[in-house]
CSV table of C-alpha atoms in Angstrom, one decimal:
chain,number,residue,atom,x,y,z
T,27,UNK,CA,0.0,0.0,0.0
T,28,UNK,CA,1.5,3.5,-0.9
T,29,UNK,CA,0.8,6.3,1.5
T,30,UNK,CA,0.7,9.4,-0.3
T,31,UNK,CA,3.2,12.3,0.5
T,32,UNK,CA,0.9,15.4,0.8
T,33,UNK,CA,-0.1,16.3,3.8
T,34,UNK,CA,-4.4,17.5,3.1
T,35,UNK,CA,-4.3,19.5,6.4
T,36,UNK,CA,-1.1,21.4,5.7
T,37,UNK,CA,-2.6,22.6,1.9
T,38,UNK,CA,-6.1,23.8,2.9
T,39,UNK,CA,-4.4,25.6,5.6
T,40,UNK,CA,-1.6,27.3,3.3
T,41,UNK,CA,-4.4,27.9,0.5
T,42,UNK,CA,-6.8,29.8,3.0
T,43,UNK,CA,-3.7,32.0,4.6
T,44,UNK,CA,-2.6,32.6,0.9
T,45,UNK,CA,-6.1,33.6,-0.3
T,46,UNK,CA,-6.9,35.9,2.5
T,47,UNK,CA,-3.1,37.6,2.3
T,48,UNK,CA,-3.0,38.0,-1.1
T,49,UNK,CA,-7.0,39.4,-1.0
T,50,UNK,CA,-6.0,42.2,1.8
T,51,UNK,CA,-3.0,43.3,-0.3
T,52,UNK,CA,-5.0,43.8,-3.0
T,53,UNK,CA,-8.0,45.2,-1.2
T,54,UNK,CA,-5.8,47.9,0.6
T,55,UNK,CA,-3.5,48.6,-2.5
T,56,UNK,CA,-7.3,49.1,-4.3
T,57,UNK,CA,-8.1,51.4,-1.1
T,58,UNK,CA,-5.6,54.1,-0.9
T,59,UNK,CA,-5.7,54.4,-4.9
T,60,UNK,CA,-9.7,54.6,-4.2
T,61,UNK,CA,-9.6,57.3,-1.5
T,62,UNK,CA,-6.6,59.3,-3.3
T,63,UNK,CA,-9.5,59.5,-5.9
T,64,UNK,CA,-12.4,60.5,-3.8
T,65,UNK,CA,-11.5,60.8,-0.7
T,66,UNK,CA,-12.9,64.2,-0.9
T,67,UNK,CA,-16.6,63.2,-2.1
T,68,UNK,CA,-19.0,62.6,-0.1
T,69,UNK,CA,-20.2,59.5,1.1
T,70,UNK,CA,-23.4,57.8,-0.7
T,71,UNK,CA,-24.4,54.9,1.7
T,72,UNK,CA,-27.3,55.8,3.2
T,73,UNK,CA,-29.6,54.7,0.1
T,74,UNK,CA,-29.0,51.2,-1.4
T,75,UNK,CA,-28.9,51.8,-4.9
T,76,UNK,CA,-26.9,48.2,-6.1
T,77,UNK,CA,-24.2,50.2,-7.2
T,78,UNK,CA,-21.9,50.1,-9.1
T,79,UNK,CA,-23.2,48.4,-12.0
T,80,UNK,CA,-20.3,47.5,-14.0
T,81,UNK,CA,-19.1,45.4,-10.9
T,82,UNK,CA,-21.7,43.0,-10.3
T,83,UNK,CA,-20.1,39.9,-12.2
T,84,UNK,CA,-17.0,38.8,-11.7
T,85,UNK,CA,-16.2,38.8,-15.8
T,86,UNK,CA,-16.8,42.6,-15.7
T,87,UNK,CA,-15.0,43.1,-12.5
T,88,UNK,CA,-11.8,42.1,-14.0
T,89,UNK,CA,-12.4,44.1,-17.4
T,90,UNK,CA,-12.3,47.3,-15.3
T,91,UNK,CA,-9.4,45.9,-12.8
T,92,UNK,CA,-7.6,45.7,-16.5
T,93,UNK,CA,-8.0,49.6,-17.1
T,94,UNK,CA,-7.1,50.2,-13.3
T,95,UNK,CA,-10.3,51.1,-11.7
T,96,UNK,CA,-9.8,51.7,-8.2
T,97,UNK,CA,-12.9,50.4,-7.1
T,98,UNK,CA,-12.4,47.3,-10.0
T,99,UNK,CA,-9.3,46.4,-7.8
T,100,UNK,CA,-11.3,46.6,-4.8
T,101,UNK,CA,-13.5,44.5,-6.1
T,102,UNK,CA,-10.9,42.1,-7.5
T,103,UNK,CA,-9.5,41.7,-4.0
T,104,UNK,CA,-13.4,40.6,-2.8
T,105,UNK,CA,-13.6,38.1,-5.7
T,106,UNK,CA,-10.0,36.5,-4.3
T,107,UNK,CA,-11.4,36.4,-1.2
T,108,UNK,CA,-14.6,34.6,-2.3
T,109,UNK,CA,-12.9,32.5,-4.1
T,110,UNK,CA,-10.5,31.3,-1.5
T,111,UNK,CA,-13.2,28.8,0.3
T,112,UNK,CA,-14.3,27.7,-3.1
T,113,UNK,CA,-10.9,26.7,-3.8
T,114,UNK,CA,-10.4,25.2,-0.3
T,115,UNK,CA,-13.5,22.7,-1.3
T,116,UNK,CA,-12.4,22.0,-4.7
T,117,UNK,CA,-9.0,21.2,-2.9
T,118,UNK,CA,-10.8,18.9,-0.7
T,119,UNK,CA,-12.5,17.2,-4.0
T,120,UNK,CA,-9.0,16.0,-4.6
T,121,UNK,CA,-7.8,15.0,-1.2
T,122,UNK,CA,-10.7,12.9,-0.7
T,123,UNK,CA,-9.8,11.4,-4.1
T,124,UNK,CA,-6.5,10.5,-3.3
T,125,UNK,CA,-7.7,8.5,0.4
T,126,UNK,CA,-9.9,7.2,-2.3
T,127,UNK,CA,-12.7,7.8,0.1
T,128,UNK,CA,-15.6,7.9,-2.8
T,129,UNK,CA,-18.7,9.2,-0.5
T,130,UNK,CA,-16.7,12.4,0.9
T,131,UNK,CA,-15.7,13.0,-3.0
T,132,UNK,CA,-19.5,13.1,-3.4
T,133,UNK,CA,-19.9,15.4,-0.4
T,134,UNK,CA,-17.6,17.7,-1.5
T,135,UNK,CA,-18.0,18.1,-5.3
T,136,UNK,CA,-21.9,18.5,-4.3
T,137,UNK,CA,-20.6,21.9,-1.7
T,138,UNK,CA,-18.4,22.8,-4.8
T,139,UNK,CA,-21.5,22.9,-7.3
T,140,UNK,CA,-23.6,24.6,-5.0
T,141,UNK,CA,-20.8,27.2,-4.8
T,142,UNK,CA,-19.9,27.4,-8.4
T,143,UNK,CA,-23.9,28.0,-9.0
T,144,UNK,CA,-24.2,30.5,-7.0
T,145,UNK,CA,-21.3,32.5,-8.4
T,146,UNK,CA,-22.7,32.0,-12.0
T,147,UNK,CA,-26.0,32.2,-11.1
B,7,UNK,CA,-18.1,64.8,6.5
B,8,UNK,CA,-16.0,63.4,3.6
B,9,UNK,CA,-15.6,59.8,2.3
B,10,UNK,CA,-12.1,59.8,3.6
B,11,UNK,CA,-13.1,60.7,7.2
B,12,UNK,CA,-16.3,58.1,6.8
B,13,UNK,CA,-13.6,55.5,5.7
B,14,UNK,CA,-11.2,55.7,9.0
B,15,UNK,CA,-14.3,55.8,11.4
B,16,UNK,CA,-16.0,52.9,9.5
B,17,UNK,CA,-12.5,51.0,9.8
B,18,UNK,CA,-11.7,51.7,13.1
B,19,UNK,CA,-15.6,50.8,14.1
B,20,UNK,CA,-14.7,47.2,11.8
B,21,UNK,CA,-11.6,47.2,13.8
B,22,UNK,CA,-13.6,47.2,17.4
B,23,UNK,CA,-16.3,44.8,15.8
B,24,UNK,CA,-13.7,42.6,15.0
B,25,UNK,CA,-11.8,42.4,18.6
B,26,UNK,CA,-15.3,42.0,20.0
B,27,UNK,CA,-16.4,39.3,17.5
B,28,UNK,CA,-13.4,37.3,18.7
B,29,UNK,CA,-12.9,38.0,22.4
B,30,UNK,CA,-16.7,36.5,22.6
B,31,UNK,CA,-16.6,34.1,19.6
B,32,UNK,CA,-19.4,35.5,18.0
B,33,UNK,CA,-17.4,36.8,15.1
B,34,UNK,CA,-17.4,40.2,13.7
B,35,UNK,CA,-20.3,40.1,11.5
B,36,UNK,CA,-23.3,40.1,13.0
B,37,UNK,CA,-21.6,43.2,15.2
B,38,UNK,CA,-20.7,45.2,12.3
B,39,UNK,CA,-23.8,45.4,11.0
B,40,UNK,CA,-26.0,46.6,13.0
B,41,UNK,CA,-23.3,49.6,13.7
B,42,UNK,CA,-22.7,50.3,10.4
B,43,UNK,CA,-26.9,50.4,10.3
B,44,UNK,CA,-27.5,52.5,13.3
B,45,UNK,CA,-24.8,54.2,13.9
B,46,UNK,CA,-23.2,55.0,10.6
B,47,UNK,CA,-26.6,55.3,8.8
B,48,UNK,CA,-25.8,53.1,6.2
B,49,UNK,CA,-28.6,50.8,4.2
B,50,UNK,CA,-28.8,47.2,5.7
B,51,UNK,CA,-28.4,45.5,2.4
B,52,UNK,CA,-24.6,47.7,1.9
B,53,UNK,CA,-24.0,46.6,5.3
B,54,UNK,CA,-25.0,43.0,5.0
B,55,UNK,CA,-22.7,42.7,1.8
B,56,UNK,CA,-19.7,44.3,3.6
B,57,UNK,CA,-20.6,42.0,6.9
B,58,UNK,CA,-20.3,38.9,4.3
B,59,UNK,CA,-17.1,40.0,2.8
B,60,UNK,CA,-15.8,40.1,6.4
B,61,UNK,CA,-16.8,37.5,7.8
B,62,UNK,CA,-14.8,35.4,4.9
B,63,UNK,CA,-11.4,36.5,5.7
B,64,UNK,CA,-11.8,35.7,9.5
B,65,UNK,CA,-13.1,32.7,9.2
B,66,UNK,CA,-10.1,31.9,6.2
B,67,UNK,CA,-7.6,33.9,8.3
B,68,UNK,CA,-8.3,31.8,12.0
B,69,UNK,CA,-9.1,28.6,9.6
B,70,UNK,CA,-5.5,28.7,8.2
B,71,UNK,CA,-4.1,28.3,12.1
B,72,UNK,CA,-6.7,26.1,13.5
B,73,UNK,CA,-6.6,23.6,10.8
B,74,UNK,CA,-2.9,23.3,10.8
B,75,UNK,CA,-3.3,22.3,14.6
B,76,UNK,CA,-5.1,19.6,13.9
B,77,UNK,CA,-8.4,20.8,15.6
B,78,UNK,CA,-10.9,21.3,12.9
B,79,UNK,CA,-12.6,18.0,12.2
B,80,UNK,CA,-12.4,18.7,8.5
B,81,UNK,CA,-15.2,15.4,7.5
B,82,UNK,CA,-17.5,16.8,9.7
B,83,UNK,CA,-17.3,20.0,8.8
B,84,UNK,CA,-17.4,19.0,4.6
B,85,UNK,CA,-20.3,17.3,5.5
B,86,UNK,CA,-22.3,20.0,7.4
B,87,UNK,CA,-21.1,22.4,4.8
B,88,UNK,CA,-24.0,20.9,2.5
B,89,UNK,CA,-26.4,21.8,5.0
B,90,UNK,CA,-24.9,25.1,5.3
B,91,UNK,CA,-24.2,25.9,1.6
B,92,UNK,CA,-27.8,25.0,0.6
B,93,UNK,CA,-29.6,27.2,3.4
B,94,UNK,CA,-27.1,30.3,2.7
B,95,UNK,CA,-27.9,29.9,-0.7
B,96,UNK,CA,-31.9,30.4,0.2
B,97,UNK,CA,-31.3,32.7,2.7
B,98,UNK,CA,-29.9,34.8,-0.3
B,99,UNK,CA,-32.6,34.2,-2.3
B,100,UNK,CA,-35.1,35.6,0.3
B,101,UNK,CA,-33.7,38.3,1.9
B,102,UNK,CA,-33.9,40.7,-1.6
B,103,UNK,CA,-38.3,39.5,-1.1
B,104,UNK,CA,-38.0,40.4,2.3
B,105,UNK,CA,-38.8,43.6,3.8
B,106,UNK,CA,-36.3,45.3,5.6
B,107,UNK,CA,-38.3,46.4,8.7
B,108,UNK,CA,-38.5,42.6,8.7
B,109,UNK,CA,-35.1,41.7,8.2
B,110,UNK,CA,-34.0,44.2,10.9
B,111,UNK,CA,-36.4,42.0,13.4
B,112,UNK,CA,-34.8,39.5,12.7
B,113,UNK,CA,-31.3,40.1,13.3
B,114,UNK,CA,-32.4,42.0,16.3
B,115,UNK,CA,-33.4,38.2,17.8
B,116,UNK,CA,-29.9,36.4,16.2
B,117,UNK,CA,-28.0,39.3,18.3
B,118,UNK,CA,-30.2,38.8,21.5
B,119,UNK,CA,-29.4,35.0,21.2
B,120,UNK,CA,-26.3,35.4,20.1
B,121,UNK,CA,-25.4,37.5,23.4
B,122,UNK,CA,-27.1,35.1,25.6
B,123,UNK,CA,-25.3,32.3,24.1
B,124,UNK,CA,-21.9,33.7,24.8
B,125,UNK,CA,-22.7,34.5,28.1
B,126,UNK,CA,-23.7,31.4,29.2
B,127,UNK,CA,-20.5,29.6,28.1
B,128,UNK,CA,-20.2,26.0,27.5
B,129,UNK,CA,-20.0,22.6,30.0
B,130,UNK,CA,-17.5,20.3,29.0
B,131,UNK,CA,-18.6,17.1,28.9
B,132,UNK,CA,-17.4,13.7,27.2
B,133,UNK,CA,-20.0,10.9,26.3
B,134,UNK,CA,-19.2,7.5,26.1
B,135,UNK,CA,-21.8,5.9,24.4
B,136,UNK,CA,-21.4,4.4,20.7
B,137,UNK,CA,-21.6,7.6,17.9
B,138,UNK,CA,-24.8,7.6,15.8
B,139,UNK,CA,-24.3,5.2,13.3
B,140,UNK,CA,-24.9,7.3,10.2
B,141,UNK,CA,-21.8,8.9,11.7
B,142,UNK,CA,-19.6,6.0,12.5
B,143,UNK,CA,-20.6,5.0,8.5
B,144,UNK,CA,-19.4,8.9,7.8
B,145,UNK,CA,-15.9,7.7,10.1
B,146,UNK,CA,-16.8,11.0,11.5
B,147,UNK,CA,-15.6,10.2,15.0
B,148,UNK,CA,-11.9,12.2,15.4
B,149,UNK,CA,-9.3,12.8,18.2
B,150,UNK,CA,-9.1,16.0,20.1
B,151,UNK,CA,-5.5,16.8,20.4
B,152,UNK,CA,-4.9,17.7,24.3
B,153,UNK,CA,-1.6,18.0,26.3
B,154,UNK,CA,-1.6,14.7,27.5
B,155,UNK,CA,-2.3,13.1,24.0
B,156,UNK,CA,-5.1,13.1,21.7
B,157,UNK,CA,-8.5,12.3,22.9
B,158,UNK,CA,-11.5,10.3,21.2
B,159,UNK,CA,-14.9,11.7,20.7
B,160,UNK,CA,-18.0,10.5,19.7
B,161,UNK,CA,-20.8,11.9,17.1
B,162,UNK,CA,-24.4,12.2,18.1
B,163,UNK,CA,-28.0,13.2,16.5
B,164,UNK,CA,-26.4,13.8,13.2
B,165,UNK,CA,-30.4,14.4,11.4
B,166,UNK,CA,-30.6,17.0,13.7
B,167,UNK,CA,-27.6,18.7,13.9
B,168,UNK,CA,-27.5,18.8,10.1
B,169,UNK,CA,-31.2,20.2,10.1
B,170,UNK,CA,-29.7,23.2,12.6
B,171,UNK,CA,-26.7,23.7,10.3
B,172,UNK,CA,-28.9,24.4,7.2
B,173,UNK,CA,-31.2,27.0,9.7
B,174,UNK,CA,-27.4,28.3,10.2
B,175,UNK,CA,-27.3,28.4,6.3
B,176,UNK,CA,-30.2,30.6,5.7
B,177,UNK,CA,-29.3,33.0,8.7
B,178,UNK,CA,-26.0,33.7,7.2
B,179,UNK,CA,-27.4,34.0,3.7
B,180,UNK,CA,-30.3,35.8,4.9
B,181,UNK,CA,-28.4,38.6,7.7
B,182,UNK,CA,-24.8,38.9,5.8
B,183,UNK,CA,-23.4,37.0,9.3
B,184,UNK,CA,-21.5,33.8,10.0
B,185,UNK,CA,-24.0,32.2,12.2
B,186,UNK,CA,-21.0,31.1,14.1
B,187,UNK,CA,-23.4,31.1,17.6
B,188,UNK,CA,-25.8,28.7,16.1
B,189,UNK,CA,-23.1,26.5,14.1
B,190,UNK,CA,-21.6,25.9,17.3
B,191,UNK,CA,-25.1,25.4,19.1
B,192,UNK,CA,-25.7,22.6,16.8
B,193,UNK,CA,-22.0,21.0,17.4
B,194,UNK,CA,-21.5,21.1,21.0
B,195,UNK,CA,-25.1,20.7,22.3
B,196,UNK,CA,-26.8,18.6,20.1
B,197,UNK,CA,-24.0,16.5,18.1
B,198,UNK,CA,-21.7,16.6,21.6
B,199,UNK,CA,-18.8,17.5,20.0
B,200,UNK,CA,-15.5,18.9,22.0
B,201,UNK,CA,-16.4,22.3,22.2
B,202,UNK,CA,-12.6,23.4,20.8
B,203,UNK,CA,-13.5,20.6,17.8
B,204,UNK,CA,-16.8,22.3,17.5
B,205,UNK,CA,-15.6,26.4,17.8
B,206,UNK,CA,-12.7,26.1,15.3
B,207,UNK,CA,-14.8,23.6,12.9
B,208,UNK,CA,-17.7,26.2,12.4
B,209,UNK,CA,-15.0,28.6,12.0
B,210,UNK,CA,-14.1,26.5,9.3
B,211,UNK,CA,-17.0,26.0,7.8
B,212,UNK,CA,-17.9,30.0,8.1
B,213,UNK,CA,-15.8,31.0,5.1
B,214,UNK,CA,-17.6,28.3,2.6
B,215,UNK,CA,-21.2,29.3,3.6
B,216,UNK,CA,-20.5,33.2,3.3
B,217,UNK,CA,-19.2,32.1,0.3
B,218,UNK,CA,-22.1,30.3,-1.2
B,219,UNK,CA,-24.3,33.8,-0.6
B,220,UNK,CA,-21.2,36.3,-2.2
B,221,UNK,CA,-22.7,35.2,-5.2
B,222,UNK,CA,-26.2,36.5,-5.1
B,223,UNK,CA,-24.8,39.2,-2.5
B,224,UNK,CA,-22.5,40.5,-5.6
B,225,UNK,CA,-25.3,40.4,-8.7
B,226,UNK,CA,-27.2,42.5,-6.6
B,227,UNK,CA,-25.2,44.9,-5.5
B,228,UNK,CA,-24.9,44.7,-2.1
B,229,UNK,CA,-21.3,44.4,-2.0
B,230,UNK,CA,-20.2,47.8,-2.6
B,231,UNK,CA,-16.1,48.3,-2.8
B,232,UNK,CA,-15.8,51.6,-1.3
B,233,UNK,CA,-17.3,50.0,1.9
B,234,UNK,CA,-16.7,46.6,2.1
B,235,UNK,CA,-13.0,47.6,2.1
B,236,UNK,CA,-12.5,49.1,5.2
B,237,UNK,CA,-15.0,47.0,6.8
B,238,UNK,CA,-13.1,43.7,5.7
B,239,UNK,CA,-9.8,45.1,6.8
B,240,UNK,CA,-10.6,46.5,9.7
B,241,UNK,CA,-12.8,43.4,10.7
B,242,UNK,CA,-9.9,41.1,9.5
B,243,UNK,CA,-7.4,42.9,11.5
B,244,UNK,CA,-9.3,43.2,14.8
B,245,UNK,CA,-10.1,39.6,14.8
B,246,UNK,CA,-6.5,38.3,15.0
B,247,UNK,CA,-5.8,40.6,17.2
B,248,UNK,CA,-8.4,39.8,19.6
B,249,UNK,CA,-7.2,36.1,19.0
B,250,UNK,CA,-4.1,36.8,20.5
B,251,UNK,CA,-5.3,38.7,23.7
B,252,UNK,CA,-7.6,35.0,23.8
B,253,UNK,CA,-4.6,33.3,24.4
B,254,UNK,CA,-3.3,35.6,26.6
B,255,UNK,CA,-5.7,36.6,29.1
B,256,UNK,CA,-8.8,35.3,30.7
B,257,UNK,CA,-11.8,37.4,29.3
B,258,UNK,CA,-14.8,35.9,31.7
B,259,UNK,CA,-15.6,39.4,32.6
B,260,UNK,CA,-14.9,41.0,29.6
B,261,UNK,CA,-17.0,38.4,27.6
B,262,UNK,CA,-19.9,39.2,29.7
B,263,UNK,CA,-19.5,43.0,29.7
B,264,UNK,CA,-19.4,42.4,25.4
B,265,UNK,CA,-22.6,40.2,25.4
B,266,UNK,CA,-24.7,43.3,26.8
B,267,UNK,CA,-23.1,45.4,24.3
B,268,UNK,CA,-24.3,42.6,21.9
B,269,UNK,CA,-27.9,42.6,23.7
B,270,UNK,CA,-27.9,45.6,23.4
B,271,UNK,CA,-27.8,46.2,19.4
B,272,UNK,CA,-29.9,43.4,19.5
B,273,UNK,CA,-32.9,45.3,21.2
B,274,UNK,CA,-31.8,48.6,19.0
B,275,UNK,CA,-32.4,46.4,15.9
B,276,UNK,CA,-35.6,45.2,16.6
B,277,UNK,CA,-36.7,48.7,17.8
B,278,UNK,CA,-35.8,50.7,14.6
B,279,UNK,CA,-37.1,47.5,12.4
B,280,UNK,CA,-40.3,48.1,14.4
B,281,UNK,CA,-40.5,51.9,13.8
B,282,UNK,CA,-39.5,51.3,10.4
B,283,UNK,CA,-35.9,53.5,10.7
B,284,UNK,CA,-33.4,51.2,9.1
């Protein structure tokens, strides 16, 4: 019987601490370029008003991040972030594979589908 | 006052929310909210979004360590997750068809029971009777690491548990909050899980559930940039600092002292929802 080499506990763990570093430098790189910007403007929070509108799917996020939109990065940053967990479980998909434990495959491809529906939904 | 000025005090606020989500386990989301709401006047449904965004890099950020030391039960928590991912994903669907008056209400009650359940801490107790079978056919049984070796611990009243967990699910899609107080309801009490096993595994399981509402939360706008940035870096930063005055100090008093704080915006909530303010 060959054990496998990777260690499932030590890769979820460096994935998550990855995704939420990587996310904050981004967010707060996004953040002083955003407030350098309009820092001098005048809040608009008290009314929701779903905006902005070019940043409410993640294919247009990343169009304006290209043309560096402050708020695009911000919003880049977020979709890191969200994507971190979803990563974690599609990690997990595999991990399970390799322990060849089939019903915890199932489990966690069926979390990864609800996740993946949502974002596309 | 300017957007620059709103920024710091909304950070430093997240920053607060997040030491206090930690020293009493409640997690900073379901305090930011309702002070972002009531204090800083800003729409639920912005704060919600912001509160989600949050609530994913503690629960990634405290994940990272907790996992590494071999607390997490990682099967149980993949298998809750299910539960979890399904409800957030309703609770998402329902709270743009829900009033907001109605919404408020709501949260109001998760903060007064979130409060309480902090305050009345937890009993540790270990069971020796045979797990539940679904769960020994799950191998969902684990071993608690503790100083003088690790520890076996049995699974109980899986159904139920997993019902509470997808109740969990639609709180956190429906309020923008973890629903770490109820995750851990549902481990320690009903399933009798180690209450370190059950704390750091829905801590674990936080960061998928938000993540199964961002979606929804994102196509409708409720996660606006401007705001969700100093909230999530204020939140994230508060949070592992309060973590390490955890380990550090005993915080009976202080935990107690927090949970009126908490019952507090809990009462406020309900009252502007009822008055129709928020």
């Amino acid at each position: 019987m060959t054990k496998t080499e990777i260690n499932v506990d030590d890769i979820v763990s460096s994935i998550l601490r990855t995704g939420v570093i990587v996310s904050a430098l981004i967010v707060a790189a996004g953040g002083i370029w955003y407030l350098a910007q309009h820092g001098a403007q005048l809040p608009a929070y008290a009314r929701f008003a779903s905006e902005p509108s070019d940043l409410l799917s993640p294919r247009e996020t990343l169009r304006e991040a290209e043309h560096f939109d402050s708020q695009a990065i911000i919003m880049a940053g977020l979709l890191v972030l969200i994507a971190t967990p979803i990563l974690r479980v599609a990690f997990l998909v595999f991990g399970f594979a390799l322990e060849k434990d089939w019903t915890f495959v199932g489990v966690a491809a069926l979390v990864l589908s609800v996740l993946l529906f949502s974002i596309g939904h | 006052m300017t957007l620059l000025t709103f920024t710091l005090i909304v950070g430093a606020a997240s920053l607060l929310a997040g030491l206090l989500g930690a020293l009493t386990g409640l997690g900073g989301g379901v305090v930011i909210v309702p002070v972002l709401a009531i204090a800083m006047h800003v729409d639920l449904r912005y704060a919600m979004g912001a509160s989600l965004v949050s609530v994913i890099a503690t629960s990634s950020g405290a994940a990272a360590a907790y996992v590494r030391e071999g607390f997490s039960n990682i099967r149980i928590g993949m298998f809750l997750e299910v539960a979890t991912t399904l409800g957030a994903v309703l609770g998402a669907y329902l709270t743009s068809h829900m009033p907001k008056p109605a919404i408020g209400v709501i949260f109001g009650v998760v903060l007064l029971y979130s409060a309480w359940a902090s305050m009345r801490g937890h009993k540790p107790g270990s069971q020796d009777a045979p797990s539940d079978p679904w769960a020994q056919k799950l191998r969902l049984e684990g071993d608690l690491p503790t100083p003088a070796g690790p520890r076996h611990y049995h699974v109980y009243h899986l159904g139920f548990g997993f019902s509470l967990m997808g109740v969990a699910g639609i709180l956190s899609g429906l309020l923008g909050i973890g629903s770490g107080a109820l995750k851990v309801l549902a481990m320690d009490r009903v399933m009798k899980i180690p209450f370190k096993v059950s704390s750091t595994t829905s801590n674990f399981m936080i960061g998928v559930t938000a993540a199964a509402s961002a979606g929804l939360y994102l196509h409708r706008g409720y996660i606006d940039p401007g705001l969700a940035m100093p909230v999530m870096l204020g939140v994230l930063a508060g949070s592992l600092a309060g973590a390490r005055i955890l380990v550090k100090a005993r915080v009976r008093t202080l935990r107690i002292v927090f949970s009126f704080v908490i019952a507090a915006l809990g009462v406020q909530m309900i009252y502007e929802g009822l008055t129709g303010r928020l």
